[in-house]
Amino acid sequence: MAELTTLASPLDVGGVRIRNRVFLAPMSGITDEPFRRRAHAHGAGLVVSEMVASGELAKGRAGCDLRIRHSGLPVHMVQLAGREAAHMGEGARIAAGEGADIIDINMGCPAKKVTGGYAGSALMRDLDHALSLIEAVVGAVSVPVTVKMRLGWDESALNAPMLARRAEQAGVKMVTVHGRTRCQFYQGKADWRAIARVKDAVSIPVVANGDVGSPEEAATILEQSGADAVMIGRAHYGAPWVAGGIATAVGGAKTQGIPQTPQELIDYVVLHYEDMLSLYGAESGLRQARKHLGWYLDRHAPDVCAEQRKRILTSFEPGDVVAELRRVFVDGAQSTSLRSAA
């Protein structure tokens, strides 16, 4: 797997140095500050904020500040979504003013609530309009601008190479391609070979995304796509260390901080939980954290009884949640083996 050695090397994105080529994908409601900090600490080369609606950001809507604020990491990358050029430009200016080193434009989200507003992957249905948004963002900031897209809207319109080429001409410094169309959502297998057509169309770095969760899959997607880097999303559910594990493994180093024992795992999960409560406040934090707790259970304690799982995911008392987690991961029978996705 000679291709894997490439992943350990730095990558230049419009003058910003990225330490390696295995990235954490932006995921709405998931890649908040506590999650990004963990992924970075484990060795991910680049971590990206949750998608931020440019219109809401431009209008100063509450909560947007948490998504764009600088977390103190070496490279702060903020992803914006929207359909109005003025809002995209203003959102980019605000994010750059908060310290964003790179602005990413979302043209790949398949969610109906996003595409229904003619944002996300819906923009691939009108490349002229998509380019107007790109030009607005590039013209608004001095930091590098990147774009994340899909192969196209559906199988009849696989226009990612054309969008990437026009984006590069407009000043974009890197593109990421998820190997599915919007209409596929996350069904079937990502078409890694189709990403190669985007790589052939541009001279800027191309990042391949979709269905990667192991060093073997990372090697294969690089071979089939010819991409310069890999971006990993859903494989991080319940395992914020996946990208870092791949990057450090191919670089010959040991991944930092992956829990190896039941006690280490529960300490890790509890600290993540407490960090989320601290960020969002107890009431909102309890709700925000439940999906993460569910994924930790799914991955590391799949046989937990329904009653215990319900108590963990519905309790409004943080102390009770932590106590129940300790019973599952430390005292429970299923705590005997831990699995690392990397």
mmCIF file of C-alpha atoms in Angstrom, residues 2-314:
data_model
loop_
_atom_site.group_PDB
_atom_site.id
_atom_site.type_symbol
_atom_site.label_atom_id
_atom_site.label_comp_id
_atom_site.label_asym_id
_atom_site.label_seq_id
_atom_site.Cartn_x
_atom_site.Cartn_y
_atom_site.Cartn_z
ATOM 1 C CA ALA A 2 2.542 2.528 -1.150
ATOM 2 C CA GLU A 3 -0.178 5.141 -1.521
ATOM 3 C CA LEU A 4 -0.615 5.246 2.236
ATOM 4 C CA THR A 5 2.780 6.840 2.792
ATOM 5 C CA THR A 6 1.486 9.939 1.017
ATOM 6 C CA LEU A 7 -1.101 10.468 3.756
ATOM 7 C CA ALA A 8 1.548 11.221 6.366
ATOM 8 C CA SER A 9 3.018 14.124 4.381
ATOM 9 C CA PRO A 10 1.932 17.764 4.740
ATOM 10 C CA LEU A 11 -0.378 19.439 2.230
ATOM 11 C CA ASP A 12 -0.416 23.085 1.189
ATOM 12 C CA VAL A 13 -3.858 24.635 0.751
ATOM 13 C CA GLY A 14 -3.522 28.152 -0.567
ATOM 14 C CA GLY A 15 -0.509 28.806 1.625
ATOM 15 C CA VAL A 16 -1.942 27.120 4.727
ATOM 16 C CA ARG A 17 0.099 24.109 5.792
ATOM 17 C CA ILE A 18 -1.897 21.029 6.749
ATOM 18 C CA ARG A 19 0.138 18.574 8.826
ATOM 19 C CA ASN A 20 -1.087 15.396 7.103
ATOM 20 C CA ARG A 21 -3.660 14.276 4.542
ATOM 21 C CA VAL A 22 -6.295 12.457 6.602
ATOM 22 C CA PHE A 23 -9.117 14.856 7.444
ATOM 23 C CA LEU A 24 -12.183 14.877 9.670
ATOM 24 C CA ALA A 25 -15.241 15.718 7.578
ATOM 25 C CA PRO A 26 -17.590 18.516 8.610
ATOM 26 C CA MET A 27 -20.757 16.933 10.021
ATOM 27 C CA SER A 28 -23.719 18.992 11.126
ATOM 28 C CA GLY A 29 -24.509 18.547 14.802
ATOM 29 C CA ILE A 30 -21.395 16.425 15.302
ATOM 30 C CA THR A 31 -18.084 18.161 14.600
ATOM 31 C CA ASP A 32 -18.450 20.802 17.270
ATOM 32 C CA GLU A 33 -15.501 22.139 19.242
ATOM 33 C CA PRO A 34 -15.195 19.223 21.719
ATOM 34 C CA PHE A 35 -15.266 16.688 18.872
ATOM 35 C CA ARG A 36 -12.772 18.605 16.713
ATOM 36 C CA ARG A 37 -10.371 18.995 19.601
ATOM 37 C CA ARG A 38 -10.374 15.259 20.157
ATOM 38 C CA ALA A 39 -9.900 14.406 16.488
ATOM 39 C CA HIS A 40 -7.012 16.849 16.241
ATOM 40 C CA ALA A 41 -5.384 15.540 19.411
ATOM 41 C CA HIS A 42 -5.500 12.019 17.968
ATOM 42 C CA GLY A 43 -3.675 13.186 14.850
ATOM 43 C CA ALA A 44 -6.243 14.197 12.201
ATOM 44 C CA GLY A 45 -4.532 16.459 9.695
ATOM 45 C CA LEU A 46 -7.447 18.865 9.344
ATOM 46 C CA VAL A 47 -10.711 19.254 11.205
ATOM 47 C CA VAL A 48 -13.677 21.257 9.913
ATOM 48 C CA SER A 49 -16.484 23.004 11.749
ATOM 49 C CA GLU A 50 -20.078 21.983 11.492
ATOM 50 C CA MET A 51 -21.911 23.516 8.569
ATOM 51 C CA VAL A 52 -22.943 27.077 9.410
ATOM 52 C CA ALA A 53 -25.900 28.672 7.622
ATOM 53 C CA SER A 54 -24.514 31.872 6.128
ATOM 54 C CA GLY A 55 -27.835 33.682 6.338
ATOM 55 C CA GLU A 56 -28.186 32.970 10.038
ATOM 56 C CA LEU A 57 -24.575 33.922 10.646
ATOM 57 C CA ALA A 58 -24.933 37.185 8.728
ATOM 58 C CA LYS A 59 -28.056 38.030 10.740
ATOM 59 C CA GLY A 60 -26.360 37.269 14.061
ATOM 60 C CA ARG A 61 -28.584 34.361 15.017
ATOM 61 C CA ALA A 62 -27.793 32.863 18.426
ATOM 62 C CA GLY A 63 -25.692 29.717 18.370
ATOM 63 C CA CYS A 64 -23.728 30.516 15.233
ATOM 64 C CA ASP A 65 -20.930 31.968 17.316
ATOM 65 C CA LEU A 66 -20.258 28.569 18.888
ATOM 66 C CA ARG A 67 -19.827 27.021 15.457
ATOM 67 C CA ILE A 68 -17.349 29.552 14.108
ATOM 68 C CA ARG A 69 -15.368 30.541 17.179
ATOM 69 C CA HIS A 70 -11.667 29.718 17.142
ATOM 70 C CA SER A 71 -10.873 26.622 19.158
ATOM 71 C CA GLY A 72 -7.152 27.307 19.451
ATOM 72 C CA LEU A 73 -6.134 24.608 16.972
ATOM 73 C CA PRO A 74 -3.356 25.367 14.452
ATOM 74 C CA VAL A 75 -5.756 25.527 11.494
ATOM 75 C CA HIS A 76 -9.296 26.810 11.965
ATOM 76 C CA MET A 77 -11.558 25.804 9.066
ATOM 77 C CA VAL A 78 -15.187 26.915 8.902
ATOM 78 C CA GLN A 79 -17.772 25.494 6.502
ATOM 79 C CA LEU A 80 -20.538 27.777 5.217
ATOM 80 C CA ALA A 81 -23.791 26.843 3.498
ATOM 81 C CA GLY A 82 -26.300 29.068 1.785
ATOM 82 C CA ARG A 83 -27.909 30.214 -1.463
ATOM 83 C CA GLU A 84 -27.537 34.002 -1.315
ATOM 84 C CA ALA A 85 -24.283 35.527 -2.518
ATOM 85 C CA ALA A 86 -24.541 38.497 -0.154
ATOM 86 C CA HIS A 87 -25.030 36.248 2.869
ATOM 87 C CA MET A 88 -22.221 33.918 1.810
ATOM 88 C CA GLY A 89 -19.832 36.814 1.423
ATOM 89 C CA GLU A 90 -20.824 38.381 4.741
ATOM 90 C CA GLY A 91 -20.694 35.017 6.497
ATOM 91 C CA ALA A 92 -17.196 34.462 5.148
ATOM 92 C CA ARG A 93 -16.084 37.884 6.383
ATOM 93 C CA ILE A 94 -17.465 37.159 9.847
ATOM 94 C CA ALA A 95 -15.805 33.751 10.004
ATOM 95 C CA ALA A 96 -12.474 35.157 8.835
ATOM 96 C CA GLY A 97 -12.812 37.909 11.415
ATOM 97 C CA GLU A 98 -13.162 35.228 14.076
ATOM 98 C CA GLY A 99 -9.891 33.691 12.960
ATOM 99 C CA ALA A 100 -10.861 31.193 10.257
ATOM 100 C CA ASP A 101 -7.781 30.174 8.278
ATOM 101 C CA ILE A 102 -9.821 28.441 5.552
ATOM 102 C CA ILE A 103 -13.442 28.894 4.453
ATOM 103 C CA ASP A 104 -15.178 25.838 2.984
ATOM 104 C CA ILE A 105 -18.358 26.108 0.899
ATOM 105 C CA ASN A 106 -20.906 23.323 1.298
ATOM 106 C CA MET A 107 -22.173 22.121 -2.070
ATOM 107 C CA GLY A 108 -22.572 18.509 -1.023
ATOM 108 C CA CYS A 109 -25.077 18.197 1.828
ATOM 109 C CA PRO A 110 -27.965 15.967 0.659
ATOM 110 C CA ALA A 111 -30.372 16.707 3.530
ATOM 111 C CA LYS A 112 -33.826 17.773 2.362
ATOM 112 C CA LYS A 113 -33.943 20.708 4.763
ATOM 113 C CA VAL A 114 -30.782 22.034 3.065
ATOM 114 C CA THR A 115 -31.487 21.172 -0.561
ATOM 115 C CA GLY A 116 -35.082 22.290 -0.136
ATOM 116 C CA GLY A 117 -33.690 25.760 0.432
ATOM 117 C CA TYR A 118 -31.594 25.445 -2.721
ATOM 118 C CA ALA A 119 -28.355 25.101 -0.780
ATOM 119 C CA GLY A 120 -25.932 22.214 -0.285
ATOM 120 C CA SER A 121 -25.906 19.717 -3.156
ATOM 121 C CA ALA A 122 -28.885 21.472 -4.779
ATOM 122 C CA LEU A 123 -26.366 24.030 -6.020
ATOM 123 C CA MET A 124 -24.981 21.376 -8.374
ATOM 124 C CA ARG A 125 -28.182 21.747 -10.388
ATOM 125 C CA ASP A 126 -27.266 25.329 -11.308
ATOM 126 C CA LEU A 127 -23.535 25.789 -11.753
ATOM 127 C CA ASP A 128 -23.838 29.449 -12.732
ATOM 128 C CA HIS A 129 -25.523 30.202 -9.423
ATOM 129 C CA ALA A 130 -23.014 28.010 -7.566
ATOM 130 C CA LEU A 131 -20.201 30.028 -9.124
ATOM 131 C CA SER A 132 -21.802 33.289 -8.036
ATOM 132 C CA LEU A 133 -21.587 32.074 -4.430
ATOM 133 C CA ILE A 134 -17.993 30.964 -4.843
ATOM 134 C CA GLU A 135 -17.028 34.303 -6.335
ATOM 135 C CA ALA A 136 -18.764 36.139 -3.480
ATOM 136 C CA VAL A 137 -16.818 34.201 -0.856
ATOM 137 C CA VAL A 138 -13.467 34.387 -2.648
ATOM 138 C CA GLY A 139 -13.953 38.117 -3.126
ATOM 139 C CA ALA A 140 -14.878 38.689 0.508
ATOM 140 C CA VAL A 141 -11.852 37.165 2.244
ATOM 141 C CA SER A 142 -8.105 36.867 1.877
ATOM 142 C CA VAL A 143 -7.925 33.354 3.331
ATOM 143 C CA PRO A 144 -8.111 30.248 1.100
ATOM 144 C CA VAL A 145 -11.562 29.090 0.003
ATOM 145 C CA THR A 146 -12.406 25.439 -0.632
ATOM 146 C CA VAL A 147 -15.507 23.601 -1.855
ATOM 147 C CA LYS A 148 -17.054 20.280 -0.820
ATOM 148 C CA MET A 149 -19.325 18.655 -3.399
ATOM 149 C CA ARG A 150 -20.831 15.385 -4.585
ATOM 150 C CA LEU A 151 -20.484 13.687 -7.960
ATOM 151 C CA GLY A 152 -23.646 15.480 -9.071
ATOM 152 C CA TRP A 153 -27.342 15.712 -8.344
ATOM 153 C CA ASP A 154 -28.123 12.328 -9.890
ATOM 154 C CA GLU A 155 -26.673 9.826 -12.340
ATOM 155 C CA SER A 156 -27.857 11.908 -15.298
ATOM 156 C CA ALA A 157 -25.855 14.959 -14.178
ATOM 157 C CA LEU A 158 -22.400 13.943 -12.977
ATOM 158 C CA ASN A 159 -21.013 17.461 -13.242
ATOM 159 C CA ALA A 160 -18.490 17.510 -10.395
ATOM 160 C CA PRO A 161 -15.520 17.828 -12.817
ATOM 161 C CA MET A 162 -17.090 20.895 -14.425
ATOM 162 C CA LEU A 163 -17.932 22.487 -11.088
ATOM 163 C CA ALA A 164 -14.423 21.801 -9.779
ATOM 164 C CA ARG A 165 -12.820 23.277 -12.891
ATOM 165 C CA ARG A 166 -14.913 26.423 -12.706
ATOM 166 C CA ALA A 167 -14.313 26.688 -8.961
ATOM 167 C CA GLU A 168 -10.555 26.552 -9.518
ATOM 168 C CA GLN A 169 -10.819 29.289 -12.141
ATOM 169 C CA ALA A 170 -12.733 31.388 -9.593
ATOM 170 C CA GLY A 171 -9.916 31.065 -7.047
ATOM 171 C CA VAL A 172 -10.822 27.983 -4.989
ATOM 172 C CA LYS A 173 -7.727 26.280 -3.555
ATOM 173 C CA MET A 174 -9.006 22.734 -2.874
ATOM 174 C CA VAL A 175 -12.066 20.620 -3.593
ATOM 175 C CA THR A 176 -13.479 17.647 -1.708
ATOM 176 C CA VAL A 177 -15.657 15.134 -3.504
ATOM 177 C CA HIS A 178 -18.005 12.636 -1.878
ATOM 178 C CA GLY A 179 -18.285 9.685 -4.237
ATOM 179 C CA ARG A 180 -22.081 9.638 -4.426
ATOM 180 C CA THR A 181 -24.764 11.746 -6.057
ATOM 181 C CA ARG A 182 -27.212 13.720 -3.974
ATOM 182 C CA CYS A 183 -30.031 11.346 -4.884
ATOM 183 C CA GLN A 184 -28.043 8.418 -3.482
ATOM 184 C CA PHE A 185 -27.813 10.105 -0.084
ATOM 185 C CA TYR A 186 -25.654 7.504 1.737
ATOM 186 C CA GLN A 187 -27.020 4.412 0.032
ATOM 187 C CA GLY A 188 -24.946 1.911 -1.885
ATOM 188 C CA LYS A 189 -21.169 2.154 -2.162
ATOM 189 C CA ALA A 190 -19.335 5.386 -2.879
ATOM 190 C CA ASP A 191 -17.830 5.437 -6.384
ATOM 191 C CA TRP A 192 -14.193 6.172 -5.692
ATOM 192 C CA ARG A 193 -13.137 5.804 -9.327
ATOM 193 C CA ALA A 194 -15.533 8.579 -10.363
ATOM 194 C CA ILE A 195 -13.576 11.012 -8.192
ATOM 195 C CA ALA A 196 -10.634 10.525 -10.562
ATOM 196 C CA ARG A 197 -12.494 12.527 -13.207
ATOM 197 C CA VAL A 198 -12.442 15.515 -10.861
ATOM 198 C CA LYS A 199 -8.743 15.021 -10.189
ATOM 199 C CA ASP A 200 -8.094 15.026 -13.931
ATOM 200 C CA ALA A 201 -10.043 18.267 -14.359
ATOM 201 C CA VAL A 202 -8.092 20.466 -11.926
ATOM 202 C CA SER A 203 -4.586 21.246 -10.731
ATOM 203 C CA ILE A 204 -5.540 22.105 -7.129
ATOM 204 C CA PRO A 205 -5.627 19.407 -4.414
ATOM 205 C CA VAL A 206 -8.563 17.008 -4.504
ATOM 206 C CA VAL A 207 -9.810 15.265 -1.365
ATOM 207 C CA ALA A 208 -11.674 11.959 -1.682
ATOM 208 C CA ASN A 209 -14.580 11.260 0.675
ATOM 209 C CA GLY A 210 -17.056 8.447 1.229
ATOM 210 C CA ASP A 211 -17.012 5.055 2.986
ATOM 211 C CA VAL A 212 -13.476 5.271 4.369
ATOM 212 C CA GLY A 213 -12.815 4.015 7.887
ATOM 213 C CA SER A 214 -9.602 1.973 7.768
ATOM 214 C CA PRO A 215 -6.046 2.191 6.414
ATOM 215 C CA GLU A 216 -6.939 -0.377 3.757
ATOM 216 C CA GLU A 217 -9.900 1.671 2.546
ATOM 217 C CA ALA A 218 -7.786 4.830 2.614
ATOM 218 C CA ALA A 219 -5.182 3.140 0.409
ATOM 219 C CA THR A 220 -7.828 1.926 -2.027
ATOM 220 C CA ILE A 221 -9.597 5.260 -2.374
ATOM 221 C CA LEU A 222 -6.274 6.959 -3.079
ATOM 222 C CA GLU A 223 -5.386 4.372 -5.697
ATOM 223 C CA GLN A 224 -8.758 4.527 -7.447
ATOM 224 C CA SER A 225 -9.287 8.294 -7.278
ATOM 225 C CA GLY A 226 -5.764 9.641 -7.574
ATOM 226 C CA ALA A 227 -6.739 12.121 -4.857
ATOM 227 C CA ASP A 228 -4.280 14.089 -2.760
ATOM 228 C CA ALA A 229 -5.962 13.475 0.595
ATOM 229 C CA VAL A 230 -8.772 11.562 2.287
ATOM 230 C CA MET A 231 -11.701 12.919 4.304
ATOM 231 C CA ILE A 232 -13.523 10.665 6.768
ATOM 232 C CA GLY A 233 -16.941 11.284 8.271
ATOM 233 C CA ARG A 234 -19.371 8.699 9.625
ATOM 234 C CA ALA A 235 -16.644 6.224 10.647
ATOM 235 C CA HIS A 236 -15.958 8.632 13.534
ATOM 236 C CA TYR A 237 -19.272 7.877 15.242
ATOM 237 C CA GLY A 238 -18.238 6.695 18.688
ATOM 238 C CA ALA A 239 -14.553 6.895 17.717
ATOM 239 C CA PRO A 240 -13.169 10.430 17.284
ATOM 240 C CA TRP A 241 -9.724 8.913 16.759
ATOM 241 C CA VAL A 242 -10.289 7.238 13.361
ATOM 242 C CA ALA A 243 -8.658 9.830 11.060
ATOM 243 C CA GLY A 244 -5.786 10.354 13.471
ATOM 244 C CA GLY A 245 -5.322 6.625 13.818
ATOM 245 C CA ILE A 246 -4.903 6.208 10.076
ATOM 246 C CA ALA A 247 -2.615 9.236 9.723
ATOM 247 C CA THR A 248 -0.313 8.299 12.567
ATOM 248 C CA ALA A 249 -0.206 4.625 11.618
ATOM 249 C CA VAL A 250 1.020 5.334 8.093
ATOM 250 C CA GLY A 251 3.506 7.808 9.505
ATOM 251 C CA GLY A 252 4.959 5.150 11.762
ATOM 252 C CA ALA A 253 3.831 6.828 14.973
ATOM 253 C CA LYS A 254 1.496 5.719 17.739
ATOM 254 C CA THR A 255 -1.911 7.357 17.853
ATOM 255 C CA GLN A 256 -2.254 9.477 20.955
ATOM 256 C CA GLY A 257 -5.049 9.035 23.456
ATOM 257 C CA ILE A 258 -7.032 6.091 22.103
ATOM 258 C CA PRO A 259 -8.588 4.374 25.139
ATOM 259 C CA GLN A 260 -7.301 0.831 25.552
ATOM 260 C CA THR A 261 -9.049 -0.376 28.689
ATOM 261 C CA PRO A 262 -12.613 -0.129 30.025
ATOM 262 C CA GLN A 263 -11.476 2.434 32.586
ATOM 263 C CA GLU A 264 -9.750 4.555 29.945
ATOM 264 C CA LEU A 265 -12.817 4.359 27.721
ATOM 265 C CA ILE A 266 -15.258 5.475 30.392
ATOM 266 C CA ASP A 267 -12.949 8.318 31.407
ATOM 267 C CA TYR A 268 -12.794 9.367 27.756
ATOM 268 C CA VAL A 269 -16.559 9.223 27.239
ATOM 269 C CA VAL A 270 -17.323 11.056 30.471
ATOM 270 C CA LEU A 271 -14.863 13.842 29.687
ATOM 271 C CA HIS A 272 -16.391 14.244 26.227
ATOM 272 C CA TYR A 273 -19.830 14.388 27.837
ATOM 273 C CA GLU A 274 -18.735 16.975 30.381
ATOM 274 C CA ASP A 275 -17.060 19.106 27.706
ATOM 275 C CA MET A 276 -20.327 19.218 25.779
ATOM 276 C CA LEU A 277 -22.280 20.231 28.881
ATOM 277 C CA SER A 278 -19.744 22.980 29.478
ATOM 278 C CA LEU A 279 -19.970 24.251 25.899
ATOM 279 C CA TYR A 280 -23.741 24.233 25.482
ATOM 280 C CA GLY A 281 -24.976 24.484 29.067
ATOM 281 C CA ALA A 282 -26.655 21.647 30.926
ATOM 282 C CA GLU A 283 -30.050 21.729 29.243
ATOM 283 C CA SER A 284 -28.901 21.905 25.638
ATOM 284 C CA GLY A 285 -25.765 19.881 26.310
ATOM 285 C CA LEU A 286 -27.786 16.928 27.572
ATOM 286 C CA ARG A 287 -29.669 16.774 24.293
ATOM 287 C CA GLN A 288 -26.643 17.411 22.106
ATOM 288 C CA ALA A 289 -24.585 14.702 23.804
ATOM 289 C CA ARG A 290 -27.118 11.881 23.513
ATOM 290 C CA LYS A 291 -26.257 10.962 19.943
ATOM 291 C CA HIS A 292 -22.588 10.676 20.888
ATOM 292 C CA LEU A 293 -23.376 8.527 23.912
ATOM 293 C CA GLY A 294 -25.533 6.342 21.687
ATOM 294 C CA TRP A 295 -22.679 5.878 19.233
ATOM 295 C CA TYR A 296 -20.221 5.033 22.015
ATOM 296 C CA LEU A 297 -22.675 2.390 23.200
ATOM 297 C CA ASP A 298 -23.246 1.072 19.684
ATOM 298 C CA ARG A 299 -19.548 0.698 19.005
ATOM 299 C CA HIS A 300 -18.165 -0.381 22.361
ATOM 300 C CA ALA A 301 -21.105 -1.903 24.253
ATOM 301 C CA PRO A 302 -23.462 -3.234 21.567
ATOM 302 C CA ASP A 303 -25.051 -5.732 23.951
ATOM 303 C CA VAL A 304 -26.094 -3.206 26.577
ATOM 304 C CA CYS A 305 -29.603 -3.964 27.768
ATOM 305 C CA ALA A 306 -32.432 -1.777 26.489
ATOM 306 C CA GLU A 307 -33.278 -0.526 29.970
ATOM 307 C CA GLN A 308 -29.753 0.708 30.661
ATOM 308 C CA ARG A 309 -29.510 2.323 27.252
ATOM 309 C CA LYS A 310 -32.798 4.129 27.787
ATOM 310 C CA ARG A 311 -31.688 5.456 31.177
ATOM 311 C CA ILE A 312 -28.468 6.818 29.686
ATOM 312 C CA LEU A 313 -30.138 8.448 26.709
ATOM 313 C CA THR A 314 -33.183 9.924 28.431
#
